[in-house]
Amino acid sequence: MNRRICLAGLICAMVLFMPMKNVIASGAKPTNQDLSTMVKQMTLDEKIGQMYVISSTGDDQQAQAAIRNYHLGGIALFGADFENQTRTRFRQKIAGLQKSAKIPLFIGTDQEGGEVSRLSQGQKLTNNRDFPAPQEVYQEKGLKGVTQETKQTAKILRDLGVNWNFAPVADVTQNKDSFIYARTLGKGYKKTGKYVGKVVETIRKQNVATSLKHFPGYGSTGDTHTGIAKTDRSLKDFKKNDFIPFKAGIDKGADSVMVSHIIISDVDPKLPASLSPKVHHLLRQELNFKKVIVSDDLSMGAIQDYSKQHKINTDVAAVKAGNDILLSSNYEDGIPAIKEAIQNKQIPEKNIDQSVYRILKMKRSLGMLKDSRSSSMYSQSKIKKVTAMVFMGIKNLFSNELS
């Protein structure tokens, strides 16, 4: 009898812990099959949560609670998060956020250089370093200078625990009055394409993820931060010109592409690009992009105005369109709404699974899934089910012994 009890205990331990070991081998990156298994083992709430990258409000305790309770995939940091921080305090801040997550977080920020430079507010973190715009560096030092600046900046980000830079800007415009001009390289499509490809390569070598933005290209369209912006340019024109820098970045392994909020009349006259299945189809089919698609911030003026006019849930619309990740802090309302849309067959759950699989692949590429905490994805419901099966087996074993 004692032998059978010991055997039962051994079986119990093996059944309970082997599935976790199979999800993430000790110290090794998970295989594609491991990632598929991880997705299957996640609850619907866990999967939808992974699709959210929220904006930091500066309240770390609130952020940690949200990450923990809603299974969020990441957080985007802004200038205030870097301000008046020492390296030790900042790293502790990032460690606290990461500790609140079962699956390691994307820690993202907009570090383009020039007028969009979050690190510029963290002078204590960077020894009062300047972060000039790529256009300025290119004019003074050419592509070699831009590459050096990009490498140094990416190293700083990675050292601080930031693993995703929402850059480079792949937009092109010759209109110096355009709101986006100062953020572009200030050159034509081919030179911008060469620059984008080099920047993507350089950032990724520092183990920081990249994001090409803002697909399919702002051009001289208005600023969607403040309201709805439309363009009447033809799709043929976009394909011939604006797609060049995006294709160059994709060919060099860009981790993600950020979709803008402009309305392109020739493609989809009704929906902003970020909410348009037709625009996402172009990115997947025309540019053959297989990785993560991320919406631009859904709190921007263009989307807020559109939402009010058409009375829609923008998070649901963004998922329907084909975004894998939503830059949105509307998770409290958004996650239940997306879940309801799935249950009502408005969104196929397989689409969610595909998005989460891409997200996990991106996290794996950054070495984020080596950590043994990733095995905690083995859901509580699965553990309870297996535990019940084991105890039933033990009960039967004892019954047979007594009989």
mmCIF file of C-alpha atoms in Angstrom:
data_model
loop_
_atom_site.group_PDB
_atom_site.id
_atom_site.type_symbol
_atom_site.label_atom_id
_atom_site.label_comp_id
_atom_site.label_asym_id
_atom_site.label_seq_id
_atom_site.Cartn_x
_atom_site.Cartn_y
_atom_site.Cartn_z
ATOM 1 C CA MET A 1 0.000 0.000 0.000
ATOM 2 C CA ASN A 2 2.834 2.414 0.896
ATOM 3 C CA ARG A 3 4.320 1.862 -2.534
ATOM 4 C CA ARG A 4 1.051 2.776 -4.161
ATOM 5 C CA ILE A 5 0.740 5.924 -2.076
ATOM 6 C CA CYS A 6 4.252 6.985 -3.057
ATOM 7 C CA LEU A 7 3.488 6.179 -6.682
ATOM 8 C CA ALA A 8 0.309 8.235 -6.516
ATOM 9 C CA GLY A 9 2.210 11.190 -5.071
ATOM 10 C CA LEU A 10 4.818 10.937 -7.792
ATOM 11 C CA ILE A 11 2.169 10.814 -10.493
ATOM 12 C CA CYS A 12 0.478 13.835 -8.931
ATOM 13 C CA ALA A 13 3.683 15.864 -9.013
ATOM 14 C CA MET A 14 4.469 14.839 -12.579
ATOM 15 C CA VAL A 15 1.002 15.626 -13.922
ATOM 16 C CA LEU A 16 0.812 18.973 -12.170
ATOM 17 C CA PHE A 17 4.217 20.322 -13.079
ATOM 18 C CA MET A 18 5.160 18.755 -16.409
ATOM 19 C CA PRO A 19 2.687 20.862 -18.428
ATOM 20 C CA MET A 20 4.275 24.027 -17.040
ATOM 21 C CA LYS A 21 7.741 22.726 -17.868
ATOM 22 C CA ASN A 22 6.614 21.986 -21.402
ATOM 23 C CA VAL A 23 5.361 25.545 -21.888
ATOM 24 C CA ILE A 24 8.707 27.122 -21.051
ATOM 25 C CA ALA A 25 11.780 24.937 -20.909
ATOM 26 C CA SER A 26 14.169 26.015 -18.185
ATOM 27 C CA GLY A 27 16.210 28.997 -19.396
ATOM 28 C CA ALA A 28 15.252 28.435 -23.036
ATOM 29 C CA LYS A 29 13.112 30.388 -25.459
ATOM 30 C CA PRO A 30 9.752 28.733 -26.140
ATOM 31 C CA THR A 31 9.197 27.131 -29.529
ATOM 32 C CA ASN A 32 6.339 28.119 -31.819
ATOM 33 C CA GLN A 33 4.453 25.071 -30.571
ATOM 34 C CA ASP A 34 5.056 26.203 -26.986
ATOM 35 C CA LEU A 35 3.549 29.594 -27.838
ATOM 36 C CA SER A 36 0.500 27.961 -29.427
ATOM 37 C CA THR A 37 0.059 25.879 -26.285
ATOM 38 C CA MET A 38 0.358 28.994 -24.135
ATOM 39 C CA VAL A 39 -2.396 30.705 -26.142
ATOM 40 C CA LYS A 40 -4.683 27.679 -25.798
ATOM 41 C CA GLN A 41 -4.180 27.637 -22.040
ATOM 42 C CA MET A 42 -5.067 31.301 -21.568
ATOM 43 C CA THR A 43 -8.560 32.421 -20.635
ATOM 44 C CA LEU A 44 -10.390 34.824 -22.945
ATOM 45 C CA ASP A 45 -9.853 37.668 -20.466
ATOM 46 C CA GLU A 46 -6.120 36.921 -20.370
ATOM 47 C CA LYS A 47 -5.901 36.929 -24.155
ATOM 48 C CA ILE A 48 -7.766 40.199 -24.623
ATOM 49 C CA GLY A 49 -5.729 41.803 -21.849
ATOM 50 C CA GLN A 50 -2.501 40.973 -23.673
ATOM 51 C CA MET A 51 -3.732 43.121 -26.571
ATOM 52 C CA TYR A 52 -3.730 46.275 -24.444
ATOM 53 C CA VAL A 53 -0.812 48.669 -24.026
ATOM 54 C CA ILE A 54 -2.024 51.413 -21.717
ATOM 55 C CA SER A 55 -0.731 54.956 -21.282
ATOM 56 C CA SER A 56 1.063 55.680 -18.039
ATOM 57 C CA THR A 57 -0.589 58.284 -15.829
ATOM 58 C CA GLY A 58 2.381 58.438 -13.461
ATOM 59 C CA ASP A 59 0.464 56.539 -10.774
ATOM 60 C CA ASP A 60 2.525 53.350 -10.520
ATOM 61 C CA GLN A 61 0.296 51.675 -7.934
ATOM 62 C CA GLN A 62 -2.765 52.193 -10.113
ATOM 63 C CA ALA A 63 -0.883 50.847 -13.126
ATOM 64 C CA GLN A 64 0.297 47.783 -11.216
ATOM 65 C CA ALA A 65 -3.252 47.019 -10.076
ATOM 66 C CA ALA A 66 -4.588 47.380 -13.624
ATOM 67 C CA ILE A 67 -1.845 45.155 -15.048
ATOM 68 C CA ARG A 68 -2.503 42.515 -12.406
ATOM 69 C CA ASN A 69 -6.317 42.588 -12.565
ATOM 70 C CA TYR A 70 -6.744 42.915 -16.336
ATOM 71 C CA HIS A 71 -3.729 40.868 -17.544
ATOM 72 C CA LEU A 72 -2.497 43.838 -19.611
ATOM 73 C CA GLY A 73 0.214 43.364 -22.209
ATOM 74 C CA GLY A 74 2.201 46.532 -21.708
ATOM 75 C CA ILE A 75 2.458 50.176 -20.761
ATOM 76 C CA ALA A 76 3.595 53.255 -22.693
ATOM 77 C CA LEU A 77 5.737 55.736 -20.771
ATOM 78 C CA PHE A 78 5.695 59.494 -21.288
ATOM 79 C CA GLY A 79 8.060 62.307 -20.399
ATOM 80 C CA ALA A 80 6.760 62.648 -16.831
ATOM 81 C CA ASP A 81 7.745 59.041 -16.138
ATOM 82 C CA PHE A 82 11.396 59.901 -16.808
ATOM 83 C CA GLU A 83 11.426 63.294 -15.108
ATOM 84 C CA ASN A 84 13.439 63.735 -11.876
ATOM 85 C CA GLN A 85 14.318 60.040 -11.793
ATOM 86 C CA THR A 86 17.630 58.486 -10.854
ATOM 87 C CA ARG A 87 18.603 55.276 -12.635
ATOM 88 C CA THR A 88 18.024 53.258 -9.476
ATOM 89 C CA ARG A 89 14.561 54.693 -8.878
ATOM 90 C CA PHE A 90 13.568 54.314 -12.509
ATOM 91 C CA ARG A 91 14.683 50.698 -12.664
ATOM 92 C CA GLN A 92 12.755 50.017 -9.462
ATOM 93 C CA LYS A 93 9.708 51.579 -11.092
ATOM 94 C CA ILE A 94 10.029 49.268 -14.107
ATOM 95 C CA ALA A 95 10.707 46.251 -11.871
ATOM 96 C CA GLY A 96 7.523 47.009 -9.920
ATOM 97 C CA LEU A 97 5.480 47.123 -13.101
ATOM 98 C CA GLN A 98 7.004 43.893 -14.384
ATOM 99 C CA LYS A 99 6.444 42.142 -11.065
ATOM 100 C CA SER A 100 2.708 42.851 -11.305
ATOM 101 C CA ALA A 101 2.437 40.916 -14.594
ATOM 102 C CA LYS A 102 2.186 37.152 -15.108
ATOM 103 C CA ILE A 103 3.528 37.569 -18.634
ATOM 104 C CA PRO A 104 6.424 40.071 -18.934
ATOM 105 C CA LEU A 105 5.300 43.499 -20.102
ATOM 106 C CA PHE A 106 6.080 45.589 -23.113
ATOM 107 C CA ILE A 107 7.538 48.819 -21.729
ATOM 108 C CA GLY A 108 7.168 51.246 -24.608
ATOM 109 C CA THR A 109 7.868 54.903 -25.279
ATOM 110 C CA ASP A 110 8.098 57.420 -28.135
ATOM 111 C CA GLN A 111 11.802 58.151 -28.486
ATOM 112 C CA GLU A 112 12.108 59.600 -31.975
ATOM 113 C CA GLY A 113 14.484 62.408 -31.068
ATOM 114 C CA GLY A 114 13.829 66.111 -31.481
ATOM 115 C CA GLU A 115 10.345 67.303 -30.547
ATOM 116 C CA VAL A 116 9.198 63.783 -29.627
ATOM 117 C CA SER A 117 11.808 62.657 -27.115
ATOM 118 C CA ARG A 118 10.635 61.271 -23.773
ATOM 119 C CA LEU A 119 14.219 60.793 -22.580
ATOM 120 C CA SER A 120 14.791 64.542 -22.855
ATOM 121 C CA GLN A 121 12.778 64.982 -19.649
ATOM 122 C CA GLY A 122 14.992 62.522 -17.806
ATOM 123 C CA GLN A 123 18.161 64.560 -17.545
ATOM 124 C CA LYS A 124 19.336 62.720 -14.420
ATOM 125 C CA LEU A 125 18.968 59.438 -16.287
ATOM 126 C CA THR A 126 20.982 60.549 -19.309
ATOM 127 C CA ASN A 127 23.615 62.913 -17.836
ATOM 128 C CA ASN A 128 21.950 65.929 -19.471
ATOM 129 C CA ARG A 129 22.329 64.408 -22.918
ATOM 130 C CA ASP A 130 20.626 65.950 -25.946
ATOM 131 C CA PHE A 131 18.470 63.842 -28.256
ATOM 132 C CA PRO A 132 18.363 65.696 -31.589
ATOM 133 C CA ALA A 133 15.858 64.965 -34.321
ATOM 134 C CA PRO A 134 16.973 62.463 -36.990
ATOM 135 C CA GLN A 135 16.529 65.198 -39.604
ATOM 136 C CA GLU A 136 19.046 67.396 -37.782
ATOM 137 C CA VAL A 137 21.561 64.569 -37.316
ATOM 138 C CA TYR A 138 21.221 63.503 -40.949
ATOM 139 C CA GLN A 139 21.884 67.014 -42.223
ATOM 140 C CA GLU A 140 25.048 67.308 -40.109
ATOM 141 C CA LYS A 141 26.472 63.772 -40.119
ATOM 142 C CA GLY A 142 24.579 61.775 -42.717
ATOM 143 C CA LEU A 143 23.243 58.251 -42.309
ATOM 144 C CA LYS A 144 26.340 57.155 -40.381
ATOM 145 C CA GLY A 145 25.670 59.815 -37.756
ATOM 146 C CA VAL A 146 22.010 58.822 -37.514
ATOM 147 C CA THR A 147 23.022 55.190 -37.024
ATOM 148 C CA GLN A 148 25.415 56.082 -34.202
ATOM 149 C CA GLU A 149 22.811 58.250 -32.480
ATOM 150 C CA THR A 150 20.187 55.513 -32.861
ATOM 151 C CA LYS A 151 22.508 52.893 -31.372
ATOM 152 C CA GLN A 152 23.377 55.017 -28.345
ATOM 153 C CA THR A 153 19.738 55.902 -27.694
ATOM 154 C CA ALA A 154 18.587 52.292 -27.989
ATOM 155 C CA LYS A 155 21.289 51.241 -25.504
ATOM 156 C CA ILE A 156 20.026 53.825 -23.012
ATOM 157 C CA LEU A 157 16.455 52.598 -23.394
ATOM 158 C CA ARG A 158 17.397 48.978 -22.931
ATOM 159 C CA ASP A 159 19.575 49.765 -19.918
ATOM 160 C CA LEU A 160 16.592 51.472 -18.285
ATOM 161 C CA GLY A 161 14.262 48.540 -18.975
ATOM 162 C CA VAL A 162 12.381 50.050 -21.924
ATOM 163 C CA ASN A 163 11.999 47.294 -24.514
ATOM 164 C CA TRP A 164 9.874 48.902 -27.226
ATOM 165 C CA ASN A 165 10.544 52.189 -29.019
ATOM 166 C CA PHE A 166 7.643 53.515 -31.085
ATOM 167 C CA ALA A 167 10.023 54.514 -33.869
ATOM 168 C CA PRO A 168 11.184 55.171 -36.548
ATOM 169 C CA VAL A 169 8.895 57.631 -38.311
ATOM 170 C CA ALA A 170 8.435 56.385 -41.873
ATOM 171 C CA ASP A 171 6.263 59.308 -42.993
ATOM 172 C CA VAL A 172 7.430 61.499 -45.863
ATOM 173 C CA THR A 173 6.428 65.053 -46.692
ATOM 174 C CA GLN A 174 8.128 67.944 -48.420
ATOM 175 C CA ASN A 175 5.664 70.389 -46.889
ATOM 176 C CA LYS A 176 7.595 72.186 -44.148
ATOM 177 C CA ASP A 177 4.320 73.536 -42.754
ATOM 178 C CA SER A 178 3.029 70.017 -42.085
ATOM 179 C CA PHE A 179 2.799 69.081 -38.395
ATOM 180 C CA ILE A 180 4.754 65.879 -39.112
ATOM 181 C CA TYR A 181 7.590 67.439 -41.138
ATOM 182 C CA ALA A 182 10.017 68.028 -38.236
ATOM 183 C CA ARG A 183 9.603 64.383 -37.191
ATOM 184 C CA THR A 184 10.455 63.041 -40.657
ATOM 185 C CA LEU A 185 13.894 62.693 -42.216
ATOM 186 C CA GLY A 186 13.032 65.634 -44.458
ATOM 187 C CA LYS A 187 14.035 63.674 -47.565
ATOM 188 C CA GLY A 188 12.293 61.765 -50.359
ATOM 189 C CA TYR A 189 10.796 58.282 -50.261
ATOM 190 C CA LYS A 190 13.888 56.311 -51.294
ATOM 191 C CA LYS A 191 16.289 58.068 -48.930
ATOM 192 C CA THR A 192 13.749 57.785 -46.144
ATOM 193 C CA GLY A 193 13.425 54.074 -46.942
ATOM 194 C CA LYS A 194 17.166 53.572 -46.636
ATOM 195 C CA TYR A 195 17.164 55.494 -43.340
ATOM 196 C CA VAL A 196 14.209 53.519 -41.951
ATOM 197 C CA GLY A 197 15.813 50.174 -42.797
ATOM 198 C CA LYS A 198 19.081 51.144 -41.126
ATOM 199 C CA VAL A 199 17.367 52.459 -37.995
ATOM 200 C CA VAL A 200 15.265 49.298 -37.637
ATOM 201 C CA GLU A 201 18.379 47.130 -37.892
ATOM 202 C CA THR A 202 20.266 49.258 -35.366
ATOM 203 C CA ILE A 203 17.522 49.408 -32.726
ATOM 204 C CA ARG A 204 16.791 45.695 -32.960
ATOM 205 C CA LYS A 205 20.471 44.828 -32.450
ATOM 206 C CA GLN A 206 20.162 46.437 -29.012
ATOM 207 C CA ASN A 207 17.263 44.091 -28.196
ATOM 208 C CA VAL A 208 14.660 46.849 -28.355
ATOM 209 C CA ALA A 209 11.558 46.440 -30.504
ATOM 210 C CA THR A 210 10.700 48.872 -33.298
ATOM 211 C CA SER A 211 7.475 50.281 -34.718
ATOM 212 C CA LEU A 212 7.171 51.809 -38.180
ATOM 213 C CA LYS A 213 4.767 54.726 -38.100
ATOM 214 C CA HIS A 214 2.309 56.006 -39.195
ATOM 215 C CA PHE A 215 0.980 53.584 -41.833
ATOM 216 C CA PRO A 216 0.071 54.137 -44.601
ATOM 217 C CA GLY A 217 1.867 57.491 -44.339
ATOM 218 C CA TYR A 218 0.705 60.919 -43.173
ATOM 219 C CA GLY A 219 2.106 62.864 -46.102
ATOM 220 C CA SER A 220 0.763 66.377 -45.690
ATOM 221 C CA THR A 221 -2.515 65.272 -44.102
ATOM 222 C CA GLY A 222 -3.753 67.143 -41.030
ATOM 223 C CA ASP A 223 -2.933 66.350 -37.419
ATOM 224 C CA THR A 224 -5.110 63.526 -36.042
ATOM 225 C CA HIS A 225 -4.127 64.431 -32.480
ATOM 226 C CA THR A 226 -6.640 67.260 -32.682
ATOM 227 C CA GLY A 227 -9.380 65.946 -34.980
ATOM 228 C CA ILE A 228 -10.418 63.962 -38.029
ATOM 229 C CA ALA A 229 -8.060 64.270 -41.006
ATOM 230 C CA LYS A 230 -8.747 63.060 -44.552
ATOM 231 C CA THR A 231 -6.719 62.694 -47.725
ATOM 232 C CA ASP A 232 -7.942 62.373 -51.312
ATOM 233 C CA ARG A 233 -4.657 60.976 -52.589
ATOM 234 C CA SER A 234 -5.036 57.833 -54.666
ATOM 235 C CA LEU A 235 -4.116 54.371 -53.464
ATOM 236 C CA LYS A 236 -1.852 54.164 -56.520
ATOM 237 C CA ASP A 237 0.087 57.150 -55.196
ATOM 238 C CA PHE A 238 0.454 55.569 -51.747
ATOM 239 C CA LYS A 239 1.695 52.300 -53.245
ATOM 240 C CA LYS A 240 4.166 54.055 -55.529
ATOM 241 C CA ASN A 241 5.581 56.365 -52.866
ATOM 242 C CA ASP A 242 4.528 56.138 -49.201
ATOM 243 C CA PHE A 243 4.798 52.353 -49.030
ATOM 244 C CA ILE A 244 8.536 52.495 -49.895
ATOM 245 C CA PRO A 245 9.833 53.362 -46.385
ATOM 246 C CA PHE A 246 7.427 50.921 -44.730
ATOM 247 C CA LYS A 247 8.492 48.113 -47.058
ATOM 248 C CA ALA A 248 12.154 48.913 -46.343
ATOM 249 C CA GLY A 249 11.565 48.665 -42.601
ATOM 250 C CA ILE A 250 9.565 45.452 -42.921
ATOM 251 C CA ASP A 251 12.320 43.890 -45.029
ATOM 252 C CA LYS A 252 14.800 44.656 -42.229
ATOM 253 C CA GLY A 253 12.657 42.908 -39.630
ATOM 254 C CA ALA A 254 10.518 45.653 -38.079
ATOM 255 C CA ASP A 255 8.727 44.207 -35.060
ATOM 256 C CA SER A 256 5.523 46.178 -35.504
ATOM 257 C CA VAL A 257 3.731 48.709 -37.660
ATOM 258 C CA MET A 258 1.631 51.485 -36.143
ATOM 259 C CA VAL A 259 -1.483 52.448 -38.095
ATOM 260 C CA SER A 260 -2.544 56.097 -38.217
ATOM 261 C CA HIS A 261 -6.016 57.614 -37.824
ATOM 262 C CA ILE A 262 -6.215 59.378 -41.185
ATOM 263 C CA ILE A 263 -9.114 58.637 -43.517
ATOM 264 C CA ILE A 264 -7.951 57.616 -47.003
ATOM 265 C CA SER A 265 -10.898 58.276 -49.282
ATOM 266 C CA ASP A 266 -9.654 56.032 -52.079
ATOM 267 C CA VAL A 267 -9.311 53.042 -49.746
ATOM 268 C CA ASP A 268 -12.023 53.476 -47.125
ATOM 269 C CA PRO A 269 -13.953 56.773 -47.186
ATOM 270 C CA LYS A 270 -15.855 55.943 -44.007
ATOM 271 C CA LEU A 271 -13.322 54.658 -41.483
ATOM 272 C CA PRO A 272 -10.057 56.015 -40.065
ATOM 273 C CA ALA A 273 -7.128 53.803 -41.107
ATOM 274 C CA SER A 274 -6.713 52.426 -37.585
ATOM 275 C CA LEU A 275 -10.326 51.184 -37.629
ATOM 276 C CA SER A 276 -10.399 50.089 -41.265
ATOM 277 C CA PRO A 277 -10.169 46.386 -42.214
ATOM 278 C CA LYS A 278 -9.338 47.493 -45.766
ATOM 279 C CA VAL A 279 -6.220 49.389 -44.649
ATOM 280 C CA HIS A 280 -5.078 46.470 -42.502
ATOM 281 C CA HIS A 281 -5.616 44.152 -45.465
ATOM 282 C CA LEU A 282 -3.238 46.327 -47.488
ATOM 283 C CA LEU A 283 -0.576 46.002 -44.806
ATOM 284 C CA ARG A 284 -0.964 42.241 -44.554
ATOM 285 C CA GLN A 285 -1.382 41.472 -48.270
ATOM 286 C CA GLU A 286 0.343 44.237 -50.243
ATOM 287 C CA LEU A 287 3.329 44.602 -47.904
ATOM 288 C CA ASN A 288 3.219 40.986 -46.699
ATOM 289 C CA PHE A 289 3.607 42.071 -43.072
ATOM 290 C CA LYS A 290 3.305 39.085 -40.715
ATOM 291 C CA LYS A 291 4.157 40.620 -37.350
ATOM 292 C CA VAL A 292 2.345 42.852 -34.864
ATOM 293 C CA ILE A 293 0.007 45.629 -36.009
ATOM 294 C CA VAL A 294 -0.601 48.291 -33.379
ATOM 295 C CA SER A 295 -3.115 51.117 -33.447
ATOM 296 C CA ASP A 296 -2.012 54.667 -32.851
ATOM 297 C CA ASP A 297 -3.293 55.992 -29.522
ATOM 298 C CA LEU A 298 -7.071 55.548 -29.520
ATOM 299 C CA SER A 299 -7.515 58.531 -27.197
ATOM 300 C CA MET A 300 -6.412 60.948 -29.923
ATOM 301 C CA GLY A 301 -8.809 63.602 -31.166
ATOM 302 C CA ALA A 302 -9.586 61.974 -34.518
ATOM 303 C CA ILE A 303 -10.819 58.770 -32.892
ATOM 304 C CA GLN A 304 -12.651 60.493 -30.062
ATOM 305 C CA ASP A 305 -14.489 62.695 -32.588
ATOM 306 C CA TYR A 306 -15.293 59.710 -34.793
ATOM 307 C CA SER A 307 -16.548 57.698 -31.820
ATOM 308 C CA LYS A 308 -18.894 60.480 -30.724
ATOM 309 C CA GLN A 309 -20.245 60.992 -34.244
ATOM 310 C CA HIS A 310 -20.879 57.314 -34.940
ATOM 311 C CA LYS A 311 -21.504 56.072 -31.381
ATOM 312 C CA ILE A 312 -19.150 53.106 -31.563
ATOM 313 C CA ASN A 313 -16.810 51.380 -29.160
ATOM 314 C CA THR A 314 -13.454 52.187 -30.739
ATOM 315 C CA ASP A 315 -11.621 49.338 -29.011
ATOM 316 C CA VAL A 316 -14.021 46.802 -30.519
ATOM 317 C CA ALA A 317 -13.737 48.497 -33.917
ATOM 318 C CA ALA A 318 -9.925 48.454 -33.688
ATOM 319 C CA VAL A 319 -9.906 44.707 -33.032
ATOM 320 C CA LYS A 320 -12.382 44.090 -35.852
ATOM 321 C CA ALA A 321 -10.114 46.060 -38.179
ATOM 322 C CA GLY A 322 -7.165 43.759 -37.481
ATOM 323 C CA ASN A 323 -5.025 45.472 -34.847
ATOM 324 C CA ASP A 324 -3.108 43.032 -32.660
ATOM 325 C CA ILE A 325 -2.344 45.649 -30.024
ATOM 326 C CA LEU A 326 -4.447 48.611 -28.963
ATOM 327 C CA LEU A 327 -2.797 51.708 -27.559
ATOM 328 C CA SER A 328 -5.710 52.348 -25.241
ATOM 329 C CA SER A 329 -6.386 52.943 -21.561
ATOM 330 C CA ASN A 330 -10.069 52.105 -21.966
ATOM 331 C CA TYR A 331 -9.502 48.534 -20.787
ATOM 332 C CA GLU A 332 -12.227 48.591 -18.102
ATOM 333 C CA ASP A 333 -14.924 49.103 -20.736
ATOM 334 C CA GLY A 334 -13.037 47.773 -23.728
ATOM 335 C CA ILE A 335 -12.207 44.269 -22.526
ATOM 336 C CA PRO A 336 -15.830 43.362 -21.611
ATOM 337 C CA ALA A 337 -17.048 44.911 -24.885
ATOM 338 C CA ILE A 338 -14.536 42.919 -26.950
ATOM 339 C CA LYS A 339 -15.427 39.782 -25.001
ATOM 340 C CA GLU A 340 -19.120 40.351 -25.724
ATOM 341 C CA ALA A 341 -18.364 40.893 -29.424
ATOM 342 C CA ILE A 342 -16.549 37.545 -29.495
ATOM 343 C CA GLN A 343 -19.403 35.773 -27.732
ATOM 344 C CA ASN A 344 -21.863 37.340 -30.187
ATOM 345 C CA LYS A 345 -19.754 36.085 -33.120
ATOM 346 C CA GLN A 346 -18.913 39.614 -34.271
ATOM 347 C CA ILE A 347 -15.213 38.847 -33.779
ATOM 348 C CA PRO A 348 -13.904 35.286 -34.329
ATOM 349 C CA GLU A 349 -11.955 34.067 -31.302
ATOM 350 C CA LYS A 350 -9.382 32.616 -33.693
ATOM 351 C CA ASN A 351 -8.502 36.203 -34.647
ATOM 352 C CA ILE A 352 -7.771 36.962 -30.996
ATOM 353 C CA ASP A 353 -5.653 33.809 -30.775
ATOM 354 C CA GLN A 354 -3.649 34.872 -33.833
ATOM 355 C CA SER A 355 -3.059 38.329 -32.373
ATOM 356 C CA VAL A 356 -1.904 36.947 -29.023
ATOM 357 C CA TYR A 357 0.360 34.466 -30.806
ATOM 358 C CA ARG A 358 2.025 37.366 -32.681
ATOM 359 C CA ILE A 359 2.357 39.306 -29.425
ATOM 360 C CA LEU A 360 4.006 36.357 -27.694
ATOM 361 C CA LYS A 361 6.360 35.880 -30.644
ATOM 362 C CA MET A 362 7.390 39.520 -30.349
ATOM 363 C CA LYS A 363 7.969 39.119 -26.607
ATOM 364 C CA ARG A 364 9.966 35.966 -27.273
ATOM 365 C CA SER A 365 12.152 37.802 -29.799
ATOM 366 C CA LEU A 366 13.091 40.252 -27.040
ATOM 367 C CA GLY A 367 14.023 37.426 -24.670
ATOM 368 C CA MET A 368 11.067 38.241 -22.434
ATOM 369 C CA LEU A 369 9.689 34.711 -22.240
ATOM 370 C CA LYS A 370 12.809 33.034 -20.898
ATOM 371 C CA ASP A 371 11.736 33.959 -17.394
ATOM 372 C CA SER A 372 10.234 31.094 -15.416
ATOM 373 C CA ARG A 373 7.314 33.361 -14.486
ATOM 374 C CA SER A 374 6.008 32.805 -17.990
ATOM 375 C CA SER A 375 5.041 29.288 -16.974
ATOM 376 C CA SER A 376 2.447 30.803 -14.634
ATOM 377 C CA MET A 377 0.369 31.309 -17.770
ATOM 378 C CA TYR A 378 -0.738 27.765 -17.155
ATOM 379 C CA SER A 379 -4.183 28.904 -16.040
ATOM 380 C CA GLN A 380 -5.740 28.226 -12.685
ATOM 381 C CA SER A 381 -8.701 26.517 -14.327
ATOM 382 C CA LYS A 382 -6.351 24.053 -16.033
ATOM 383 C CA ILE A 383 -4.513 23.377 -12.780
ATOM 384 C CA LYS A 384 -7.792 22.749 -10.930
ATOM 385 C CA LYS A 385 -8.955 20.393 -13.675
ATOM 386 C CA VAL A 386 -5.740 18.383 -13.612
ATOM 387 C CA THR A 387 -5.728 18.358 -9.800
ATOM 388 C CA ALA A 388 -9.271 16.954 -9.737
ATOM 389 C CA MET A 389 -8.266 14.233 -12.190
ATOM 390 C CA VAL A 390 -5.255 13.275 -10.065
ATOM 391 C CA PHE A 391 -7.209 13.095 -6.831
ATOM 392 C CA MET A 392 -9.878 10.987 -8.527
ATOM 393 C CA GLY A 393 -7.113 8.628 -9.615
ATOM 394 C CA ILE A 394 -5.749 8.435 -6.079
ATOM 395 C CA LYS A 395 -9.251 7.794 -4.711
ATOM 396 C CA ASN A 396 -9.739 4.916 -7.135
ATOM 397 C CA LEU A 397 -6.314 3.588 -6.217
ATOM 398 C CA PHE A 398 -7.240 3.501 -2.516
ATOM 399 C CA SER A 399 -10.641 1.928 -3.285
ATOM 400 C CA ASN A 400 -8.963 -0.877 -5.191
ATOM 401 C CA GLU A 401 -6.433 -1.360 -2.351
ATOM 402 C CA LEU A 402 -9.182 -1.669 0.250
ATOM 403 C CA SER A 403 -11.234 -4.054 -1.844
#
